[in-house]
Coordinates of C-alpha atoms and ligand atoms in Angstrom, one line a residue:
Chain E
M17 CA -109.5 54.2 62.2
G18 CA -106.4 52.2 61.3
N19 CA -107.5 52.4 57.7
V20 CA -107.7 56.2 57.8
L21 CA -104.3 56.4 59.4
L22 CA -102.8 54.1 56.8
I23 CA -104.2 56.3 54.0
L24 CA -103.0 59.4 55.7
F25 CA -99.4 58.3 56.2
G26 CA -99.5 56.4 52.9
T27 CA -100.5 59.6 51.1
L28 CA -97.6 61.5 52.8
A29 CA -95.2 58.8 51.8
V30 CA -96.4 58.6 48.2
A31 CA -96.2 62.4 48.0
A32 CA -92.6 62.6 49.2
F33 CA -91.7 59.6 47.0
G34 CA -93.4 61.2 44.0
I35 CA -91.8 64.6 44.4
I36 CA -88.3 63.2 45.0
T37 CA -88.3 60.7 42.2
G38 CA -90.0 63.3 40.0
L39 CA -87.2 65.8 40.5
V40 CA -84.5 63.1 40.1
F41 CA -86.0 61.9 36.8
L42 CA -86.2 65.5 35.6
G43 CA -82.5 65.8 36.3
V44 CA -81.8 62.5 34.5
D45 CA -83.9 63.7 31.6
R46 CA -81.8 66.9 31.3
I47 CA -78.5 64.9 31.5
L48 CA -79.7 62.4 28.8
V49 CA -80.8 65.3 26.5
A50 CA -77.5 67.0 27.0
R51 CA -75.6 63.8 26.2
M52 CA -77.6 63.4 23.0
Q53 CA -76.5 66.9 22.0
A54 CA -72.8 66.0 22.8
R55 CA -72.9 68.2 25.9
I56 CA -72.1 67.2 29.4
G57 CA -75.2 68.6 31.0
P58 CA -76.1 69.6 34.5
P59 CA -75.6 67.4 37.6
W60 CA -78.5 65.0 38.3
Q61 CA -79.4 67.1 41.4
Q62 CA -80.0 70.2 39.2
P63 CA -83.8 70.2 39.6
F64 CA -83.3 70.2 43.4
F65 CA -80.9 73.2 43.2
D66 CA -83.5 74.9 40.9
F67 CA -86.3 74.2 43.3
F68 CA -84.4 75.5 46.4
K69 CA -83.4 78.6 44.4
L70 CA -87.0 79.3 43.3
M71 CA -88.2 78.9 46.9
S72 CA -85.7 81.6 48.0
K73 CA -86.8 84.1 45.4
E74 CA -89.5 86.8 45.6
N75 CA -93.0 85.6 44.8
V76 CA -94.4 88.2 42.5
I77 CA -98.2 88.5 42.3
P78 CA -99.1 90.8 39.4
R79 CA -101.4 93.7 40.2
N80 CA -104.0 92.8 37.6
S81 CA -104.2 89.1 38.6
I82 CA -106.8 87.4 40.8
P83 CA -104.6 86.7 43.7
W84 CA -106.4 83.8 45.3
L85 CA -106.8 81.9 42.0
F86 CA -103.3 82.8 41.0
N87 CA -101.9 81.3 44.3
L88 CA -104.3 78.3 44.3
A89 CA -103.5 77.0 40.8
P90 CA -99.9 75.8 41.6
L91 CA -101.1 74.0 44.7
L92 CA -104.0 72.4 42.8
A93 CA -101.6 71.3 40.1
L94 CA -99.2 69.6 42.6
A95 CA -102.0 68.1 44.7
S96 CA -103.9 66.6 41.8
S97 CA -100.7 65.1 40.4
I98 CA -100.0 63.5 43.8
V99 CA -103.6 62.2 44.0
L100 CA -103.1 60.6 40.6
L101 CA -100.1 58.7 42.0
L102 CA -102.3 57.3 44.8
Y103 CA -104.3 55.4 42.2
L104 CA -101.4 53.9 40.4
P105 CA -99.4 50.8 41.6
I106 CA -95.8 51.5 42.6
G107 CA -93.5 48.5 42.1
S108 CA -95.3 45.6 43.7
F109 CA -97.1 47.8 46.2
P110 CA -100.7 48.0 45.1
A111 CA -102.2 51.5 44.6
L112 CA -103.1 53.1 47.9
L113 CA -106.6 53.9 46.8
A114 CA -106.9 50.9 44.4
A115 CA -110.3 50.1 45.9
H116 CA -111.7 53.6 45.3
G117 CA -111.0 54.3 41.6
D118 CA -110.5 52.8 38.2
L119 CA -109.0 53.6 34.8
I120 CA -111.9 55.9 34.0
L121 CA -111.3 58.0 37.1
I122 CA -107.6 58.2 36.2
V123 CA -108.4 59.5 32.7
Y124 CA -110.7 62.1 34.3
L125 CA -108.1 63.1 37.0
L126 CA -105.4 63.5 34.3
I127 CA -107.3 66.6 33.2
V128 CA -107.0 68.3 36.6
P129 CA -103.3 69.3 36.6
A130 CA -103.7 70.8 33.1
L131 CA -106.9 72.5 34.2
A132 CA -105.1 74.0 37.2
M133 CA -102.5 75.4 34.8
V134 CA -105.2 76.9 32.6
V135 CA -106.8 78.5 35.7
G136 CA -103.5 79.9 36.8
G137 CA -102.8 81.3 33.3
F138 CA -106.2 83.0 33.1
A139 CA -105.9 84.3 36.6
S140 CA -102.6 86.0 35.9
S141 CA -104.3 88.1 33.3
S142 CA -101.3 88.5 31.1
P143 CA -102.1 88.3 27.4
Y144 CA -99.3 85.8 26.9
A145 CA -100.7 83.6 29.7
T146 CA -104.2 83.9 28.3
I147 CA -103.1 82.7 24.9
G148 CA -101.2 80.0 26.5
A149 CA -104.2 78.9 28.6
Q150 CA -106.4 78.8 25.5
R151 CA -103.8 76.7 23.7
E152 CA -103.6 74.4 26.7
M153 CA -107.3 73.9 26.7
V154 CA -107.2 73.1 23.0
T155 CA -104.4 70.6 23.5
M156 CA -106.3 69.0 26.4
I157 CA -109.4 68.5 24.3
S158 CA -107.4 67.0 21.5
Y159 CA -105.5 64.4 23.4
E160 CA -108.6 63.3 25.3
L161 CA -110.0 61.2 22.4
P162 CA -106.9 59.0 21.9
L163 CA -106.7 58.6 25.7
A164 CA -110.3 57.5 25.9
T165 CA -109.8 55.1 23.1
I166 CA -107.1 53.3 25.1
A167 CA -109.4 53.0 28.2
V168 CA -112.2 51.7 26.1
A169 CA -110.1 49.2 24.2
Y170 CA -108.7 47.9 27.5
A171 CA -112.0 47.5 29.2
W172 CA -113.5 45.9 26.2
K173 CA -110.7 43.4 25.9
L174 CA -110.7 42.5 29.6
G175 CA -114.5 42.3 29.6
Q176 CA -114.4 39.9 26.6
A177 CA -111.8 37.8 28.3
G178 CA -114.2 37.4 31.2
V179 CA -112.2 39.3 33.8
A180 CA -114.2 40.7 36.7
H181 CA -114.1 44.6 37.0
P182 CA -112.5 45.2 33.6
F183 CA -112.0 48.9 34.4
A184 CA -110.2 48.4 37.7
L185 CA -106.5 49.0 37.4
S186 CA -105.7 46.0 39.6
S187 CA -107.4 43.6 37.1
I188 CA -105.5 45.3 34.3
T189 CA -102.2 44.8 35.9
A190 CA -103.1 41.2 36.9
N191 CA -103.9 40.4 33.2
P192 CA -101.3 42.0 30.9
I193 CA -102.9 42.7 27.5
W194 CA -100.1 40.8 25.7
G195 CA -101.2 37.5 27.2
L196 CA -104.9 38.0 26.2
V197 CA -104.5 38.6 22.5
G198 CA -103.7 36.7 19.3
P199 CA -101.4 38.0 16.6
V200 CA -103.9 40.5 15.2
G201 CA -104.7 41.8 18.6
L202 CA -101.0 42.1 19.3
A203 CA -100.7 44.6 16.5
G204 CA -103.6 46.4 18.1
A205 CA -101.9 46.5 21.5
V206 CA -98.7 47.8 20.0
L207 CA -100.7 50.6 18.3
L208 CA -102.3 51.4 21.6
L209 CA -98.9 51.6 23.3
L210 CA -97.8 54.0 20.5
V211 CA -100.8 56.2 21.1
L212 CA -100.2 56.4 24.8
I213 CA -96.5 57.2 24.2
V214 CA -97.5 60.1 21.9
V215 CA -100.1 61.4 24.3
T216 CA -97.6 61.5 27.2
P217 CA -95.5 64.5 26.0
G218 CA -98.8 66.3 25.2
E219 CA -100.0 65.7 28.8
L220 CA -96.7 66.9 30.1
S221 CA -96.5 70.0 27.8
R222 CA -93.1 68.9 26.6
I223 CA -91.7 69.5 23.1
P224 CA -93.2 69.1 20.5
F225 CA -96.5 69.7 22.3
D226 CA -95.3 72.6 24.4
T227 CA -97.3 75.2 22.4
P228 CA -99.0 76.4 25.6
E229 CA -95.6 77.4 27.1
A230 CA -93.7 78.2 23.9
E231 CA -90.8 80.2 25.3
T232 CA -89.8 81.8 22.0
E233 CA -93.3 83.1 21.0
L234 CA -95.2 83.3 24.3
A235 CA -92.3 83.9 26.7
G236 CA -93.4 81.0 28.9
G237 CA -97.1 81.1 28.1
L238 CA -99.2 79.9 30.9
L239 CA -96.4 80.3 33.4
V240 CA -95.2 83.7 32.2
E241 CA -96.2 85.6 35.4
Y242 CA -95.2 82.9 37.9
S243 CA -92.1 83.3 39.9
G244 CA -90.6 82.2 43.2
R245 CA -92.7 79.7 45.3
N246 CA -95.6 79.4 42.9
F247 CA -93.3 78.6 40.0
A248 CA -91.4 76.1 42.2
L249 CA -94.7 74.3 42.9
F250 CA -95.5 74.0 39.2
Y251 CA -92.0 72.6 38.8
L252 CA -92.7 69.9 41.3
A253 CA -96.0 69.2 39.7
L254 CA -94.3 68.7 36.4
G255 CA -91.9 66.1 38.0
V256 CA -94.8 64.2 39.7
K257 CA -96.8 64.3 36.5
S258 CA -94.0 62.8 34.5
I259 CA -93.9 59.9 37.1
V260 CA -97.7 59.6 36.8
M261 CA -97.8 59.3 33.1
A262 CA -94.9 56.9 33.0
A263 CA -96.5 54.8 35.8
L264 CA -99.7 54.7 33.8
V265 CA -97.8 53.4 30.7
V266 CA -96.1 50.8 33.0
A267 CA -99.3 49.8 34.7
L268 CA -101.1 49.3 31.4
F269 CA -98.5 47.8 29.2
F270 CA -95.5 46.5 31.4
P271 CA -97.0 45.4 34.7
W272 CA -94.5 42.6 35.3
N273 CA -92.5 42.5 38.5
V274 CA -89.2 40.8 39.3
S275 CA -90.9 38.8 42.0
D276 CA -93.2 37.2 39.5
F277 CA -90.3 35.4 37.9
I278 CA -87.7 34.9 40.8
A279 CA -88.7 33.7 44.2
L280 CA -87.3 36.2 46.8
P281 CA -87.9 36.8 50.5
T282 CA -90.6 39.4 50.9
V283 CA -88.6 42.5 51.7
A284 CA -86.0 41.8 49.0
A285 CA -88.8 41.2 46.6
R286 CA -90.4 44.5 47.4
I287 CA -87.1 46.3 47.0
A288 CA -86.2 44.5 43.7
D289 CA -89.7 45.3 42.4
L290 CA -89.4 48.9 43.3
A291 CA -86.0 49.2 41.6
F292 CA -87.3 47.4 38.5
W293 CA -90.3 49.7 38.5
L294 CA -88.1 52.8 38.6
L295 CA -86.1 51.4 35.7
K296 CA -89.2 50.9 33.7
I297 CA -90.3 54.4 34.5
E298 CA -87.0 55.8 33.4
V299 CA -87.2 53.8 30.1
V300 CA -90.7 55.1 29.4
I301 CA -89.7 58.7 30.2
F302 CA -86.7 58.3 28.0
F303 CA -88.7 57.2 25.0
A304 CA -91.9 59.3 25.6
A305 CA -90.3 62.6 26.8
S306 CA -86.5 62.8 26.3
L307 CA -86.1 61.2 22.9
I308 CA -89.1 62.9 21.4
R309 CA -88.1 66.2 22.9
I310 CA -84.6 66.1 21.5
S311 CA -85.6 65.0 18.0
L312 CA -88.5 67.2 17.2
A313 CA -89.3 70.9 17.1
R314 CA -92.4 72.5 18.4
L315 CA -95.6 71.9 16.5
R316 CA -98.1 74.7 15.7
I317 CA -101.3 74.5 17.7
N318 CA -103.4 73.5 14.7
H319 CA -100.9 70.7 13.9
V320 CA -101.2 69.5 17.5
V321 CA -105.0 69.3 17.1
S322 CA -104.9 67.5 13.8
L323 CA -102.2 65.1 15.0
Y324 CA -104.2 64.1 18.0
W325 CA -107.7 64.2 16.6
K326 CA -107.2 62.9 13.1
Y327 CA -104.1 60.8 13.0
L328 CA -103.8 59.5 16.6
G329 CA -107.6 59.2 16.9
A330 CA -107.6 57.1 13.7
V331 CA -104.7 54.9 15.0
G332 CA -106.6 54.5 18.2
F333 CA -109.8 53.3 16.4
L334 CA -107.7 51.1 14.2
A335 CA -106.2 49.5 17.3
L336 CA -109.7 49.1 18.8
A337 CA -110.9 47.4 15.5
L338 CA -107.9 45.1 15.5
L339 CA -108.5 44.0 19.1
M340 CA -112.2 43.4 18.2
I341 CA -111.3 41.4 15.0
D342 CA -108.9 39.4 17.2
G343 CA -111.7 38.8 19.6
M344 CA -113.9 37.5 16.9
I345 CA -111.3 35.2 15.3
A346 CA -110.4 33.6 18.7
Chain I
M20 CA -80.3 90.1 54.1
K21 CA -78.3 86.9 53.4
Y22 CA -79.1 85.1 50.2
P23 CA -78.7 81.3 50.2
N24 CA -76.0 80.1 47.9
S25 CA -78.4 78.0 45.9
F26 CA -77.8 80.6 43.2
R27 CA -74.3 79.2 42.9
K28 CA -75.8 76.1 41.3
S29 CA -78.8 77.5 39.5
L30 CA -78.8 80.8 37.6
W31 CA -81.6 81.4 35.2
T32 CA -80.9 83.9 32.6
F33 CA -83.0 86.3 30.5
L34 CA -81.5 87.8 27.4
F35 CA -82.4 91.4 26.6
N36 CA -81.5 93.0 23.3
A37 CA -81.4 96.7 23.8
G38 CA -80.6 97.5 20.2
S39 CA -77.5 95.4 19.7
C40 CA -76.0 94.4 16.3
N41 CA -76.6 90.7 17.2
G42 CA -72.9 90.1 17.5
C43 CA -73.1 89.8 21.3
E44 CA -76.1 87.4 21.0
I45 CA -74.1 85.1 18.7
E46 CA -71.4 84.9 21.4
M47 CA -74.0 84.2 24.0
V48 CA -75.6 81.4 22.0
A49 CA -72.1 79.9 21.8
L50 CA -72.3 79.5 25.5
L51 CA -75.1 76.9 25.1
T52 CA -73.2 74.9 22.5
P53 CA -71.3 71.7 23.4
R54 CA -68.0 73.7 23.5
Y55 CA -68.9 75.8 26.5
D56 CA -72.2 74.2 27.7
V57 CA -73.1 76.5 30.6
E58 CA -75.9 74.2 31.6
R59 CA -73.2 72.3 33.5
F60 CA -73.3 75.1 36.0
G61 CA -77.0 75.3 36.1
I62 CA -77.2 78.3 33.9
K63 CA -80.2 78.2 31.5
L64 CA -82.1 80.6 29.3
V65 CA -85.7 81.3 30.3
G66 CA -88.4 83.0 28.3
S67 CA -89.9 85.3 30.9
P68 CA -88.2 87.9 33.1
R69 CA -90.3 86.6 36.0
H70 CA -88.3 83.3 36.0
A71 CA -84.9 85.0 35.7
D72 CA -82.2 85.7 38.2
L73 CA -79.8 87.2 35.8
L74 CA -80.5 89.8 33.2
L75 CA -78.0 89.8 30.3
I76 CA -78.2 93.1 28.3
T77 CA -76.6 93.6 25.0
G78 CA -76.5 96.7 22.9
P79 CA -76.6 100.5 23.5
V80 CA -80.2 101.2 24.7
T81 CA -82.1 103.0 22.0
R82 CA -84.7 105.6 22.7
K83 CA -87.6 103.2 22.0
I84 CA -86.2 100.3 24.1
A85 CA -85.4 102.3 27.2
P86 CA -88.9 102.1 28.9
R87 CA -89.1 98.4 28.0
L88 CA -85.7 97.8 29.6
R89 CA -86.8 99.5 32.7
M90 CA -90.0 97.5 32.7
V91 CA -88.3 94.1 32.2
Y92 CA -85.8 94.9 35.0
E93 CA -88.7 95.8 37.4
Q94 CA -90.5 92.6 36.4
M95 CA -87.7 90.4 37.6
P96 CA -88.2 89.0 41.1
D97 CA -85.6 89.8 43.7
P98 CA -82.8 89.0 44.2
K99 CA -81.4 89.7 40.8
V100 CA -78.2 90.6 39.0
V101 CA -77.6 92.5 35.8
I102 CA -74.7 91.9 33.4
N103 CA -74.0 94.3 30.6
V104 CA -72.4 92.4 27.7
G105 CA -70.5 94.3 25.0
V106 CA -68.8 97.7 24.9
C107 CA -72.0 99.2 23.3
G108 CA -73.7 99.2 26.7
V109 CA -70.7 100.7 28.4
S110 CA -70.2 103.7 26.1
G111 CA -72.2 103.3 23.0
G112 CA -69.3 101.6 21.3
A113 CA -69.6 101.4 17.5
F114 CA -72.8 103.5 17.8
Y115 CA -71.3 106.2 19.9
E116 CA -73.1 109.6 19.5
S117 CA -75.9 108.1 17.4
Y118 CA -79.0 110.3 17.4
S119 CA -81.2 107.4 18.5
L120 CA -79.4 106.4 21.7
I121 CA -80.1 107.4 25.2
G122 CA -77.8 104.8 26.8
P123 CA -75.4 103.7 28.2
V124 CA -77.2 101.0 30.1
D125 CA -76.4 102.2 33.6
D126 CA -78.2 105.4 32.9
I127 CA -81.4 103.4 32.7
I128 CA -81.0 100.6 35.3
P129 CA -78.3 99.6 37.8
V130 CA -75.6 97.3 36.4
D131 CA -73.6 94.9 38.5
V132 CA -71.0 93.6 36.1
Y133 CA -69.7 95.0 32.8
V134 CA -68.2 92.8 30.1
P135 CA -66.1 94.9 27.6
G136 CA -65.4 93.6 24.1
C137 CA -67.0 93.9 20.7
P138 CA -68.2 91.3 21.0
P139 CA -66.7 89.7 24.2
R140 CA -65.5 86.2 24.1
P141 CA -67.8 83.6 25.6
E142 CA -65.2 82.9 28.4
A143 CA -65.5 86.5 29.4
I144 CA -69.3 86.2 29.7
I145 CA -68.9 83.1 32.0
H146 CA -66.3 85.0 34.0
A147 CA -68.9 87.8 34.4
A148 CA -71.5 85.3 35.6
V149 CA -69.1 84.1 38.2
K150 CA -68.4 87.7 39.3
A151 CA -72.2 88.3 39.4
L152 CA -72.7 85.2 41.6
E153 CA -70.0 86.5 44.0
K154 CA -71.9 89.8 44.2
L155 CA -75.2 88.0 44.8
E156 CA -73.7 85.9 47.6
R157 CA -72.3 89.0 49.3
A158 CA -75.7 90.5 48.8
E159 CA -74.2 93.6 47.3
V160 CA -76.5 93.8 44.4
A161 CA -77.2 97.2 43.2
S162 CA -80.9 97.6 43.4
Ligands
SF4_406 S1 -70.7 95.4 21.6 FE1 -70.2 95.1 19.5 S2 -70.9 93.0 19.0 FE2 -71.9 93.7 20.9 S3 -73.8 94.6 20.3 FE3 -72.3 96.3 20.4 S4 -71.5 96.5 18.3 FE4 -72.6 94.5 18.4

């Protein structure tokens, strides 16, 4: 009973935390992007203003749409993003559902928010949204291969190092990959990090992988018919998803905490770890979303596919091979 | 009905070209540049009328575009404001008495704020946005 209550309240806390930090980091992202363009940019609370404004607007449901699917999709996108956050460690707090899922589950769950957007796009029955949904599906299929390579490489390396439960996120964070590998494997690990950094904007549909939303050609693509409350929910989902992707990068590649290095009283250690974790998240978002977004233009959909399948897939396999060679040498 | 003043901080804008010469568009794009940077005030361009609070119309409404203009206006969720940029939409401007016009804009859809000029200065467009916000807050939007 106590356990159920813990999970219930924990989920609510994580949801509130994820939504608020998600919106704050969206605001920080917009400020940083503006500064890089020599602009001043919006205040950091801008996403909150946008959210409240969207909530106060009319919620249009197009006549040709399938209303229940159309309304369900944004809820599904937000809920599944929050569920993902439950499986990821936050600061030095272990993941709430750590005992119930592993890296494979996370890789699977990462599909759900994107799938929800696809469903919403098809349900709105606008030709723009339909094209956007098809593009989103293609993008989804293409970044799956590099993402799976990372999971396999990690599990293989941990399994070879004799760690119990190599797929569990807790054993991955307890054994940072950098400590397990020799010089050759180090190169492999850096390549894996690169792959995950490039998959992140694809997962978030940010430039240069925002072909499904492409404002200039598809007028918003998947989201073209969404307004008011439904659109606000998608907005929240984007924020939470950014946190999720960054938290995944942090958990896989930078799992260190302040309290591992400095002895602190428990409460102070938790707070310091959380602050440090937020800093790491911001750094990851900066490199994986803001910097890429500001320096590149949108890719065409066939370029997205060939980038992910051919080049990033090849880099992923190369990294896997390097890790294996490293394992054989050692 | 009282609208919350969250619009004051976040005004999403949809650009509609109703047959303009592109002069007004160039002035509007200037609003996004570092010199004016309207994103400071939470104004941003969106790709779909469904996401927009503000409809910026340029040009003198040609015969072909009029039904589309009406459609885009109807697609915008309430509450919404409409600004007409450029003298074209007020009277026809440089295209006055052209055979292909059925404007001005307010014959087709209700307009809240007019910005004269050919093309108007970017400051004038910002001023119009402020006026439109005042109208939104007093809930006096013509609709
Ligand atoms: S008002 Fe002048 S600049 Fe603007 S669209 Fe008309 S002719 Fe062009």
